[in-house]
Coordinates of C-alpha atoms in Angstrom, one line a residue:
Q21 CA -95.4 59.1 32.8
P22 CA -94.2 61.2 35.8
G23 CA -97.5 60.4 37.5
P24 CA -97.3 56.7 37.9
M25 CA -93.4 57.0 38.6
E26 CA -93.8 59.5 41.3
G27 CA -96.3 57.0 43.0
V28 CA -93.7 54.2 42.8
L29 CA -91.0 56.7 44.2
S30 CA -93.4 57.5 47.1
Q31 CA -93.9 53.8 48.0
V32 CA -90.3 53.2 48.1
E33 CA -89.7 56.1 50.4
Q34 CA -91.6 54.0 53.0
L35 CA -89.3 51.2 53.3
P36 CA -86.8 52.6 55.8
A37 CA -90.1 53.3 58.0
L38 CA -90.9 49.7 57.5
L39 CA -87.6 48.4 58.5
A40 CA -87.6 50.8 61.5
V41 CA -91.0 49.5 62.7
S42 CA -89.9 45.9 62.4
R43 CA -87.1 46.4 64.7
S44 CA -89.2 48.4 67.3
A45 CA -91.5 47.5 70.2
L46 CA -94.4 48.4 68.0
V47 CA -94.5 45.0 66.4
R48 CA -96.0 43.7 69.8
D49 CA -99.5 44.8 68.4
W50 CA -99.0 42.8 65.1
D51 CA -101.3 39.9 64.2
S52 CA -100.8 37.6 61.4
L53 CA -102.8 39.7 58.9
T54 CA -100.5 42.6 59.7
L55 CA -97.4 40.5 59.2
D56 CA -98.8 39.2 55.9
R57 CA -99.2 42.8 54.7
A58 CA -95.6 43.8 55.6
L59 CA -94.4 40.7 53.8
E60 CA -96.3 41.7 50.9
W61 CA -94.7 45.0 50.8
A62 CA -91.3 43.4 51.1
R63 CA -92.0 41.2 48.1
Y64 CA -93.4 44.3 46.3
F65 CA -90.2 46.1 46.9
Q66 CA -88.2 43.0 45.7
H67 CA -90.3 43.1 42.5
L68 CA -89.3 46.7 41.8
Y69 CA -85.8 45.7 42.1
E70 CA -86.1 43.0 39.5
R71 CA -88.0 45.3 37.3
F72 CA -85.6 48.5 37.3
R73 CA -82.2 46.5 37.8
A74 CA -81.5 46.9 34.2
R75 CA -82.4 50.7 34.2
P76 CA -79.4 52.8 35.8
Q77 CA -81.5 56.1 35.6
L78 CA -84.4 54.5 37.5
Q79 CA -81.9 53.0 39.9
E80 CA -80.4 56.2 40.7
A81 CA -83.8 57.9 41.2
L82 CA -84.9 55.1 43.5
G83 CA -81.6 55.1 45.5
R84 CA -82.1 59.0 45.8
R85 CA -85.5 58.6 47.2
L86 CA -84.5 56.1 49.9
R87 CA -81.6 58.1 51.0
R88 CA -83.9 61.1 51.6
S89 CA -85.1 59.5 54.8
R90 CA -81.6 59.5 56.3
S91 CA -82.2 56.3 57.8
Y92 CA -79.6 54.3 59.7
P93 CA -78.0 52.6 58.1
L94 CA -78.3 54.2 54.9
L95 CA -80.2 52.3 52.3
G96 CA -79.6 52.0 48.6
F97 CA -81.1 50.4 45.5
P98 CA -79.7 47.0 46.2
A99 CA -81.7 46.8 49.3
L100 CA -84.8 46.5 47.5
G101 CA -83.7 43.2 46.4
R102 CA -83.0 42.0 49.6
C103 CA -86.0 43.5 51.4
P104 CA -87.7 40.1 52.1
Q105 CA -84.5 38.9 54.0
L106 CA -83.9 42.3 55.8
L107 CA -87.6 42.3 57.0
G108 CA -87.4 38.7 58.1
L109 CA -84.1 39.2 59.8
A110 CA -85.2 42.2 61.7
L111 CA -88.5 40.5 62.9
L112 CA -86.7 37.2 63.9
E113 CA -84.4 39.1 66.2
N114 CA -87.3 41.2 67.5
R115 CA -88.5 39.6 70.8
A116 CA -91.7 41.8 70.8
L117 CA -93.1 40.0 67.9
P118 CA -95.9 38.2 69.3
A119 CA -95.8 34.3 69.1
A120 CA -98.6 33.8 66.6
A121 CA -96.9 36.4 64.1
C122 CA -93.6 34.6 64.6
R123 CA -95.1 31.3 63.7
R124 CA -96.7 32.8 60.7
L125 CA -93.3 34.4 59.8
L126 CA -91.4 31.1 60.0
L127 CA -94.2 29.3 57.8
S128 CA -93.9 32.0 55.3
L129 CA -90.0 31.8 55.3
L130 CA -90.0 28.1 54.8
Q131 CA -92.7 27.7 52.4
P132 CA -91.3 26.1 49.1
P133 CA -90.8 28.5 46.2
G134 CA -93.5 28.5 43.6
T135 CA -96.2 28.7 46.2
G136 CA -97.1 32.2 45.9
T137 CA -94.6 33.7 48.5
G138 CA -91.7 34.1 46.1
S139 CA -89.3 32.7 48.7
D140 CA -85.9 32.5 47.7
P141 CA -84.0 29.4 49.1
R142 CA -80.6 31.2 48.9
G143 CA -81.9 34.2 50.6
L144 CA -83.3 31.9 53.4
E145 CA -79.9 30.2 53.7
L146 CA -78.5 33.7 54.3
L147 CA -81.1 34.6 56.7
A148 CA -80.6 31.3 58.9
R149 CA -76.7 31.9 58.9
R150 CA -77.2 35.5 60.1
K151 CA -79.6 34.6 62.7
A152 CA -77.3 31.7 63.9
A153 CA -74.5 34.2 64.0
A154 CA -76.6 36.6 66.0
C155 CA -77.4 34.1 68.6
L156 CA -73.8 33.2 68.8
L157 CA -72.5 36.7 69.3
A158 CA -75.1 37.4 71.8
L159 CA -73.3 35.0 74.3
P160 CA -71.5 36.4 77.3
H161 CA -68.0 37.4 76.3
R162 CA -65.0 36.3 78.1
P163 CA -62.0 38.9 78.7
P164 CA -59.6 38.7 75.8
R165 CA -56.6 36.3 76.4
R166 CA -53.0 37.5 76.0
A167 CA -52.2 35.6 72.8
P168 CA -50.7 36.5 69.6
G169 CA -54.0 35.9 67.5
P170 CA -57.7 36.7 67.9
E171 CA -59.8 34.2 69.7
P172 CA -62.3 32.1 67.3
Q173 CA -65.3 34.2 68.6
L174 CA -63.6 37.4 67.6
Q175 CA -62.8 36.1 64.2
A176 CA -66.3 35.2 63.7
E177 CA -67.4 38.8 64.5
A178 CA -64.7 40.1 62.5
Q179 CA -66.1 38.1 59.4
L180 CA -69.5 39.3 60.0
L181 CA -68.5 42.9 60.2
L182 CA -66.4 42.7 57.0
S183 CA -69.4 40.9 55.2
R184 CA -71.8 43.6 56.2
L185 CA -69.1 46.4 55.4
R186 CA -68.8 45.0 51.9
E187 CA -72.8 45.0 51.6
E188 CA -72.8 48.7 52.6
G189 CA -70.2 49.5 50.0
Q190 CA -72.6 48.0 47.3
E191 CA -75.6 49.8 48.5
V192 CA -74.1 53.2 49.7
G193 CA -71.5 53.2 46.8
E194 CA -69.2 55.8 48.5
A195 CA -66.4 55.4 51.2
A196 CA -67.7 58.2 53.3
G197 CA -71.1 56.4 53.8
Q198 CA -69.1 53.1 54.6
L199 CA -67.1 54.9 57.1
R200 CA -70.3 56.5 59.0
W201 CA -71.9 53.2 59.0
L202 CA -68.7 51.5 60.3
C203 CA -68.1 54.3 63.1
G204 CA -71.8 53.7 64.2
V205 CA -71.4 50.0 64.4
L206 CA -68.0 50.1 66.4
E207 CA -69.1 52.8 68.9
Q208 CA -72.0 50.8 70.1
L209 CA -69.5 48.1 71.2
P210 CA -67.5 48.1 74.4
Q211 CA -64.0 49.6 73.7
P212 CA -62.1 46.4 74.3
R213 CA -64.4 44.3 72.3
A214 CA -64.5 46.8 69.4
F215 CA -60.5 46.8 69.4
G216 CA -60.6 43.1 69.1
V217 CA -63.0 42.8 66.3
V218 CA -61.1 45.4 64.5
A219 CA -57.8 43.8 65.0
A220 CA -59.2 40.4 64.0
A221 CA -60.7 42.0 60.8
L222 CA -57.3 43.4 59.8
A223 CA -55.6 40.1 60.3
L224 CA -58.3 38.2 58.3
L225 CA -57.9 40.7 55.5
K226 CA -54.3 39.8 55.3
Q227 CA -55.0 36.1 55.3
G228 CA -57.3 36.5 52.2
R229 CA -60.3 35.7 54.2
G230 CA -62.0 39.1 54.5
T231 CA -64.7 38.5 52.0
E232 CA -65.0 34.9 51.4
Q233 CA -63.9 31.7 53.2
A234 CA -61.7 29.0 51.4
G235 CA -64.7 26.8 51.2
D236 CA -66.9 29.3 49.5
R237 CA -64.1 29.7 46.8
D238 CA -63.8 25.9 46.5
R239 CA -67.6 25.7 45.6
A240 CA -67.2 28.6 43.2
G241 CA -64.7 26.5 41.3
N242 CA -65.1 28.7 38.3
S243 CA -64.4 32.2 39.7
S244 CA -62.5 34.3 37.3
Q245 CA -59.3 36.2 37.9
D246 CA -61.2 39.5 37.4
G247 CA -63.5 38.3 40.5
Y248 CA -60.3 37.6 42.6
Q249 CA -59.0 41.1 41.8
A250 CA -62.2 42.8 42.6
S251 CA -62.2 40.7 46.1
A252 CA -58.5 41.9 46.7
A253 CA -59.6 45.5 45.9
G254 CA -62.6 45.3 48.3
D255 CA -60.4 44.0 51.0
G256 CA -58.0 46.9 50.4
C257 CA -61.0 49.3 50.7
A258 CA -62.1 47.6 53.9
A259 CA -58.6 47.7 55.5
G260 CA -58.3 51.6 54.6
L261 CA -61.7 52.1 56.4
L262 CA -60.6 50.1 59.5
L263 CA -57.5 52.2 59.7
S264 CA -59.4 55.2 59.2
W265 CA -61.4 54.6 62.0
L266 CA -58.6 53.4 64.3
L267 CA -56.0 56.0 63.5
G268 CA -58.5 59.0 63.0
N269 CA -58.5 59.6 67.0
R270 CA -55.3 59.6 69.0
E271 CA -56.8 58.7 72.2
R272 CA -58.6 55.7 70.7
F273 CA -55.5 54.4 68.9
S274 CA -53.5 54.8 72.1
A275 CA -56.2 52.7 74.0
F276 CA -56.1 50.2 71.0
C277 CA -52.4 49.8 71.5
L278 CA -52.9 49.3 75.3
C279 CA -55.5 46.9 75.1
L280 CA -53.9 44.4 72.5
P281 CA -50.9 42.0 73.4
C282 CA -47.6 43.5 72.1
S283 CA -47.0 40.3 69.8
H284 CA -50.2 40.9 68.1
L285 CA -49.7 44.5 67.5
A286 CA -46.4 43.6 66.0
L287 CA -48.0 41.2 63.5
L288 CA -50.5 44.1 62.3
A289 CA -47.7 46.6 62.0
G290 CA -45.8 44.2 59.9
H291 CA -48.8 44.1 57.6
Y292 CA -49.9 47.7 57.6
S293 CA -47.2 50.5 57.1
Q294 CA -49.6 53.2 58.2
L295 CA -50.1 51.4 61.4
S296 CA -46.7 50.7 62.0
R297 CA -45.8 54.4 61.6
S298 CA -48.4 55.6 64.0
Y299 CA -47.5 52.8 66.5
L300 CA -43.8 53.9 66.5
D301 CA -44.7 57.6 66.8
L302 CA -47.0 56.5 69.8
L303 CA -44.0 54.4 71.4
T304 CA -41.9 57.6 70.9
D305 CA -44.2 59.6 72.8
W306 CA -44.5 57.2 75.7
G307 CA -40.6 56.7 75.9
S308 CA -40.2 60.5 76.1
H309 CA -42.1 60.5 79.5
L310 CA -39.4 58.2 81.1
L311 CA -36.6 59.7 83.1
Y312 CA -33.6 57.7 84.4
D313 CA -33.3 57.6 88.4
P314 CA -29.6 57.2 89.2
L315 CA -30.5 56.1 92.8
Q316 CA -32.4 53.1 91.4
G317 CA -30.4 52.8 88.3
R318 CA -33.3 52.5 86.1
W319 CA -35.6 54.5 83.9
V320 CA -38.9 55.4 85.7
K321 CA -42.2 57.4 84.8
S322 CA -41.6 61.0 85.0
C323 CA -45.4 61.7 85.2
L324 CA -47.8 58.9 86.3
D325 CA -50.8 60.6 84.5
K326 CA -48.9 60.9 81.0
A327 CA -46.4 58.0 81.0
E328 CA -48.5 55.0 79.9
L329 CA -45.8 52.3 79.8
S330 CA -43.1 51.3 82.1
W331 CA -39.5 51.0 80.9
E332 CA -40.0 47.0 81.1
E333 CA -43.2 47.3 78.9
L334 CA -41.7 49.7 76.6
R335 CA -38.8 47.5 75.9
E336 CA -40.8 44.5 75.5
R337 CA -42.9 46.4 72.7
F338 CA -39.7 47.3 70.8
I339 CA -38.3 43.7 71.1
C340 CA -41.4 42.4 69.4
L341 CA -41.2 45.0 66.7
C342 CA -37.7 43.7 66.0
Q343 CA -38.7 40.1 66.0
G344 CA -41.2 40.8 63.3
S345 CA -40.4 40.9 59.4
T346 CA -37.1 42.3 58.0
L347 CA -38.8 45.4 57.0
L348 CA -40.5 46.1 60.3
K349 CA -37.1 45.3 62.0
E350 CA -35.2 47.7 59.9
Q351 CA -37.9 50.4 60.2
T352 CA -37.9 50.1 64.1
Q353 CA -34.1 50.2 64.5
A354 CA -33.9 53.2 62.1
A355 CA -36.4 54.8 64.2
L356 CA -34.5 54.3 67.3
E357 CA -31.1 55.4 65.7
L358 CA -32.9 58.7 64.6
L359 CA -34.1 59.2 68.0
R360 CA -30.8 58.4 69.7
T361 CA -29.1 61.0 67.4
Q362 CA -31.7 63.8 68.0
D363 CA -31.3 63.0 71.8
G364 CA -27.4 63.7 71.6
D365 CA -26.2 60.4 70.1
F366 CA -25.0 59.2 73.4
R367 CA -23.4 55.7 73.6
V368 CA -23.5 55.3 77.4
C369 CA -26.2 53.7 79.5
G370 CA -28.4 55.9 81.5
L371 CA -28.1 59.2 79.3
S372 CA -30.7 58.5 76.7
V373 CA -33.7 56.3 76.9
W374 CA -33.2 55.5 73.1
T375 CA -29.7 54.6 73.5
D376 CA -30.6 52.0 76.2
L377 CA -33.3 50.6 74.0
L378 CA -31.0 50.2 71.0
M379 CA -28.8 48.2 73.2
E380 CA -31.5 46.0 74.3
V381 CA -33.1 45.3 70.9

């Protein structure tokens, strides 16, 4: 029956607009009745999810209709099942919502299941966690300290980013869409903070904490091996997306390396070969802008606007790499030996910066 189904598709197409309005200043005019109507629409969309979740063709049709709106972030069929939570979270974070409507919203969310709202206690728990995280992350940020690992606050932000990235993968279903979402999120942050969050996320992924905490695994208890393999695959996909954003722009990657402590960079380089290769290439470029000053008896910057690092800073970074894993140490030393050979294979100090670095490390 194309008529009724077309009506359903037209209704679903309004979901992005509903969520957009809930995040805007327009809610300042909402009263309790308007709020109730919005929540009813959210529960209706959730009902559609339950009704069509076992019908792949209809899922695809609903997903296409949602993507036609070109909303940001892109919505897919799974968003219908989480619509009450998405709407509730947007409204809770919107300071323009009047006090009366806000109280009505809280009563609706806290109302026990079976009283006519269809409230899901698990969804409410997730909503509460996200709201608490949003409050935490809104606190003023201290400048990042020079330490080997990320601060706890950055770890919390990174965990939240990875969780949302996984949800985007479930909704959008394609790496290109996930990357667009990731770029949009990270580009809204100040660069130092974005770099800190990305570095913390990459570290968490290698610790096996990117998609679920140890406590969650303990509570799961009966999780199958297939589930863990799927989780590992998801972690690998998330790492690839983060590295694509980081390495896709040379100026961005250069700023990332200048922002982070060299010890932290060495740890990440030991985990990700793609990052270590790019980092060594960058250090090679920086080292090529150093010249030996015989009067001072040391290496100096040849061009202040191009040479990012002094000799002392460059030496410290190579030493950190050689203090990492055996593989990273061998890779670093092999790169330096190749550079020395290409530079004339000198064995005397002051003739090649690569010779002098090899002697130091």
